[in-house]
Short mmCIF file of C-alpha atoms in Angstrom, two decimals:
data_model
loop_
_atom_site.label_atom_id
_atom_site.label_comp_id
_atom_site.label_asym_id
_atom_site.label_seq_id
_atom_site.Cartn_x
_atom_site.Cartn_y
_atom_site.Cartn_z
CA UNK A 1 204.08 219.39 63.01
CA UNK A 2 202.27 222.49 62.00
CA UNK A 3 201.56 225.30 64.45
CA UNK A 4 198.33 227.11 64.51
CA UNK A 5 199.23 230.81 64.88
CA UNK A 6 196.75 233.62 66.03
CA UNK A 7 197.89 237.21 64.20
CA UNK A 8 195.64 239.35 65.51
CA UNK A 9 195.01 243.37 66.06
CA UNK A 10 194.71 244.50 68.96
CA UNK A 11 193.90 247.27 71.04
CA UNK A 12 195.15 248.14 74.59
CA UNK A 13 191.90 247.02 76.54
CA UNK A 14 192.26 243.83 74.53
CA UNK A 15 189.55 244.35 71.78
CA UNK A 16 189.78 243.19 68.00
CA UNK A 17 186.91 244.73 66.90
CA UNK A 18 184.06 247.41 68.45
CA UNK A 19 180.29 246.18 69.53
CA UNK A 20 179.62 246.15 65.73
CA UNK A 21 182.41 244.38 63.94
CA UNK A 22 183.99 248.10 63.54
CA UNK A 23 187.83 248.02 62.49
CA UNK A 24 188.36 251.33 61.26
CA UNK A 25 189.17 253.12 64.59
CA UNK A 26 192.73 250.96 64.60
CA UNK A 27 195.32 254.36 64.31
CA UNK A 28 197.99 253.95 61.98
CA UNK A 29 199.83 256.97 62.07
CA UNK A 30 200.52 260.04 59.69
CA UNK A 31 200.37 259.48 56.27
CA UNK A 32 204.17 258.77 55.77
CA UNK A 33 204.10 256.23 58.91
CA UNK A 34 201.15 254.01 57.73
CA UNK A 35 202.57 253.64 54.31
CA UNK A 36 206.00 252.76 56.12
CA UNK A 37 203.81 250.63 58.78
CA UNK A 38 202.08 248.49 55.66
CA UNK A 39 204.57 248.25 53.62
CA UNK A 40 206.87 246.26 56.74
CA UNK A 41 204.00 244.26 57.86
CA UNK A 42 202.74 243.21 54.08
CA UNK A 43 206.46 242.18 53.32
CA UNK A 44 206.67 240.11 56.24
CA UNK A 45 203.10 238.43 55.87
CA UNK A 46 201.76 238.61 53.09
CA UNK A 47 199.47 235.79 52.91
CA UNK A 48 197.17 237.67 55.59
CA UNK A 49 196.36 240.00 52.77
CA UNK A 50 192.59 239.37 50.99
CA UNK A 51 193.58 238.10 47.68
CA UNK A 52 191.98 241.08 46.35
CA UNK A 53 194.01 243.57 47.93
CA UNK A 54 197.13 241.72 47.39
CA UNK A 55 196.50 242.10 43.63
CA UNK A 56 195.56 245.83 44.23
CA UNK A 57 198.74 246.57 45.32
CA UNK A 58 201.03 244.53 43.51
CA UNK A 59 201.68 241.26 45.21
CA UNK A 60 199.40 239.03 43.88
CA UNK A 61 202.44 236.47 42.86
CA UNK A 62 203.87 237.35 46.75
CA UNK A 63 204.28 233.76 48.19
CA UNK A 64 203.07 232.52 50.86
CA UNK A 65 205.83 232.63 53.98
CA UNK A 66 204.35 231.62 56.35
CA UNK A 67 200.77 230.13 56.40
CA UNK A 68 199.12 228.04 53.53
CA UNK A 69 195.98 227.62 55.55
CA UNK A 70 193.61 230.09 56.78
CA UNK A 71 190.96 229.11 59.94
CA UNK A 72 188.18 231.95 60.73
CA UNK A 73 184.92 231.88 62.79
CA UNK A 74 181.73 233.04 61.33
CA UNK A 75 181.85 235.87 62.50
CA UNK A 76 184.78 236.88 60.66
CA UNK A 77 184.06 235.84 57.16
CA UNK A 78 180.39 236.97 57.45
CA UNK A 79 181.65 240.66 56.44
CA UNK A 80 183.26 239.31 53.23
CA UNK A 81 180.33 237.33 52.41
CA UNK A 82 177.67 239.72 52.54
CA UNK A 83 179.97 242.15 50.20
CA UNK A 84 179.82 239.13 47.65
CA UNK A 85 183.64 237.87 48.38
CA UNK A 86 182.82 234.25 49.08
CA UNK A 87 186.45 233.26 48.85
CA UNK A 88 188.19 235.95 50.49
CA UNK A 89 192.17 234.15 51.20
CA UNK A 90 191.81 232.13 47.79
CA UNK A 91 195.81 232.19 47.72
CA UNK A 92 195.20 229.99 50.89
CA UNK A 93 192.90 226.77 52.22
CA UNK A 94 190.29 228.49 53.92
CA UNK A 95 187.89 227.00 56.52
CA UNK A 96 185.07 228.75 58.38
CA UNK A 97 183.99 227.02 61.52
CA UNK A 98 180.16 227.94 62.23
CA UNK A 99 176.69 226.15 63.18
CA UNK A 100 175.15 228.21 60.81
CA UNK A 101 176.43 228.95 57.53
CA UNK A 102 175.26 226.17 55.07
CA UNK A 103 178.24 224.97 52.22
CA UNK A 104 175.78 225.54 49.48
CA UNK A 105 175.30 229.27 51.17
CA UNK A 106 179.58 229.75 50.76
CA UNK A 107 182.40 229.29 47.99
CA UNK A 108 183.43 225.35 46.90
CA UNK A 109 186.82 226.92 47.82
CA UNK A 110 185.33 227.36 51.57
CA UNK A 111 185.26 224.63 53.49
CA UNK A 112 182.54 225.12 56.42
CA UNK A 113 183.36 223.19 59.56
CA UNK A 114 180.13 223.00 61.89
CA UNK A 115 181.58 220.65 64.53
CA UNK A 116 184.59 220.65 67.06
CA UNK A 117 187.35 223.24 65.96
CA UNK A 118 190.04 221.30 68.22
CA UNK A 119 188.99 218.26 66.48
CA UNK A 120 189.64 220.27 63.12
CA UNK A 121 193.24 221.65 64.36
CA UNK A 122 194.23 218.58 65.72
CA UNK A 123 193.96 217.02 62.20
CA UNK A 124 195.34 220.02 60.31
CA UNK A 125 198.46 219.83 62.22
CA UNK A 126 199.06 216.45 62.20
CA UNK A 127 199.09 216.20 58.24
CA UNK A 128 201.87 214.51 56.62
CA UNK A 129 204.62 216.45 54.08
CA UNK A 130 205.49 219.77 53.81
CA UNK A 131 203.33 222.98 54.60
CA UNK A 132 203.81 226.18 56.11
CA UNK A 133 201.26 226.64 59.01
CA UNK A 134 197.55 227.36 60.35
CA UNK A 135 196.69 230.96 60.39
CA UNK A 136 193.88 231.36 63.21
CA UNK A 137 192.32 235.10 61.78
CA UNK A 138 189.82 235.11 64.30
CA UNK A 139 186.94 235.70 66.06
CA UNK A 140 187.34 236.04 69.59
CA UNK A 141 185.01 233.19 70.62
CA UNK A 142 187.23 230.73 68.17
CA UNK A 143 190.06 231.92 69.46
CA UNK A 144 188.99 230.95 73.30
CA UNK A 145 188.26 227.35 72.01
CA UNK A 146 191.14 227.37 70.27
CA UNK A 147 193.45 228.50 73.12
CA UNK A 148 194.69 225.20 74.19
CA UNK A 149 196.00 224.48 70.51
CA UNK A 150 197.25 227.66 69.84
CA UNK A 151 201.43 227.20 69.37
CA UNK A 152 202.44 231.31 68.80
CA UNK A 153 200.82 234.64 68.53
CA UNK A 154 201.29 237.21 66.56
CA UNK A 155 200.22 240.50 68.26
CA UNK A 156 199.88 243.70 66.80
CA UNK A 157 199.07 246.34 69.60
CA UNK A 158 197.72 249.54 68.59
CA UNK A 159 197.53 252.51 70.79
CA UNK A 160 193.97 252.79 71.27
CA UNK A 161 191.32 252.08 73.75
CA UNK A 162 187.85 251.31 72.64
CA UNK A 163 186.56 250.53 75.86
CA UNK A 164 183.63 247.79 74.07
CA UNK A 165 183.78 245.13 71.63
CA UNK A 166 184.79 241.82 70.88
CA UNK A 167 187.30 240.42 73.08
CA UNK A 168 190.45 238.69 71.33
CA UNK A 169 189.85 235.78 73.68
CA UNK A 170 186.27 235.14 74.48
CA UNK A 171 186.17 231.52 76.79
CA UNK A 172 186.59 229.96 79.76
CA UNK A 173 189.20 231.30 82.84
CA UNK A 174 192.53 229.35 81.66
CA UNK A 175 195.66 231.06 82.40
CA UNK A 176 198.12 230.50 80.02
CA UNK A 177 201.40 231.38 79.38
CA UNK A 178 203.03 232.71 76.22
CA UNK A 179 206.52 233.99 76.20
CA UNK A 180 207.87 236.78 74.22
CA UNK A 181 210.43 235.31 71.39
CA UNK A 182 210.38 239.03 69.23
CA UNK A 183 209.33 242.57 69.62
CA UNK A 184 209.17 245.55 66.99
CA UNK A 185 207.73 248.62 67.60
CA UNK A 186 207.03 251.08 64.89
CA UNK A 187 207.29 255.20 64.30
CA UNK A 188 203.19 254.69 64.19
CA UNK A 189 202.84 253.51 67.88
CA UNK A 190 202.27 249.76 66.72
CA UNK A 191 204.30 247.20 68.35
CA UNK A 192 204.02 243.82 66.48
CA UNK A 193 205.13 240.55 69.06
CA UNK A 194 205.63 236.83 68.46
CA UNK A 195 205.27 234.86 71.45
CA UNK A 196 205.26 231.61 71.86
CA UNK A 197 203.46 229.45 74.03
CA UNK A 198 205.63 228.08 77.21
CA UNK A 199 206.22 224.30 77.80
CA UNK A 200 203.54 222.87 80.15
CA UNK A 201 206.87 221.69 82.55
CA UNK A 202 208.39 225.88 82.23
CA UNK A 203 209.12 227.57 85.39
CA UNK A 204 206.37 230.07 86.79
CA UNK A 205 207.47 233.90 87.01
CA UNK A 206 205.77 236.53 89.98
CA UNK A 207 203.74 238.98 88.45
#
């Protein structure tokens, strides 16, 4: 079955973006670290690139390792939209949950989803034959309903506190426990973690 994966940045107090949508304040590093940084991270996912940058900088023909499917709130494609990219992941199926957005007001490529994202999940995961699996690219609302369907995460934790914004988890109280499976940290400060979520029957551990 496919996994829905949220790969995410995020900063220390938890934020993916500031009060505004901002994402430029995430720190990469000294010249010669964020080239080192991207370069890593692009090799290793690809996919999570806007088509348009991946052809900027040379892997437009890069396939897709690990995600052929691409789930965002409105929130998160609005930005892309109102620069005129209506298909921003067209290397991937793309589907925009939101009460609000009209499919006549997005790309045929775009599917808009205005009902139940678990419902949505539930039957993206459960389709038959081979496929790599559901990136979940945000917001921090979707994410919250999400959380109970959400297999691994990909977290990469930049040293910065913003101190406002929009929370990378944005729902009810629901504990939940993931458990660390890989960890690399970079020159830049970045650490990038997989966790997976633990079995409903796993052990508790003391804080």
């Amino acid at each position: 079955m496919r996994k829905l994966v949220y790969y995410v940045a995020i900063t220390l107090d938890g934020r993916i973006a500031g009060p505004g949508g901002e994402y430029d304040f995430f720190p990469t590093g000294d010249e010669r670290q964020s080239e080192a940084y991207a370069s890593r991270v692009n090799a290793l996912y690809p996919e999570t690139l806007p088509t348009a940058v991946r052809a900027a900088i040379g892997l437009a023909d890069a396939p897709n390792r690990h995600f052929d499917t691409v789930l965002m709130g409105g929130g998160t494609y609005r930005p892309a939209l109102d620069a005129g990219i209506t298909s921003p992941y067209a290397h991937l199926r793309q589907y925009v949950v939101s009460a609000t957005l009209a499919p006549a007001d997005v790309d045929p490529a775009v599917t808009v989803v205005p009902g139940d994202p678990v419902d949505l999940v539930r039957t993206l995961k459960a389709e038959e034959g081979p496929g790599r699996d559901i990136w979940l690219c945000g917001g921090g609302r979707l994410a919250g309903a999400l959380l109970p369907e959400i297999d691994e995460l990909l977290v990469k934790s930049y040293p910065v506190i913003v101190g406002a914004g929009v929370p990378a988890f944005d729902g009810a109280f629901a504990p939940t426990v993931f458990e660390v499976a890989e960890r690399t940290a970079f020159p830049n400060g970045v650490t990038l973690t997989r966790l997976t979520r633990r079995p409903a029957d796993g052990p508790p551990s003391r804080p």
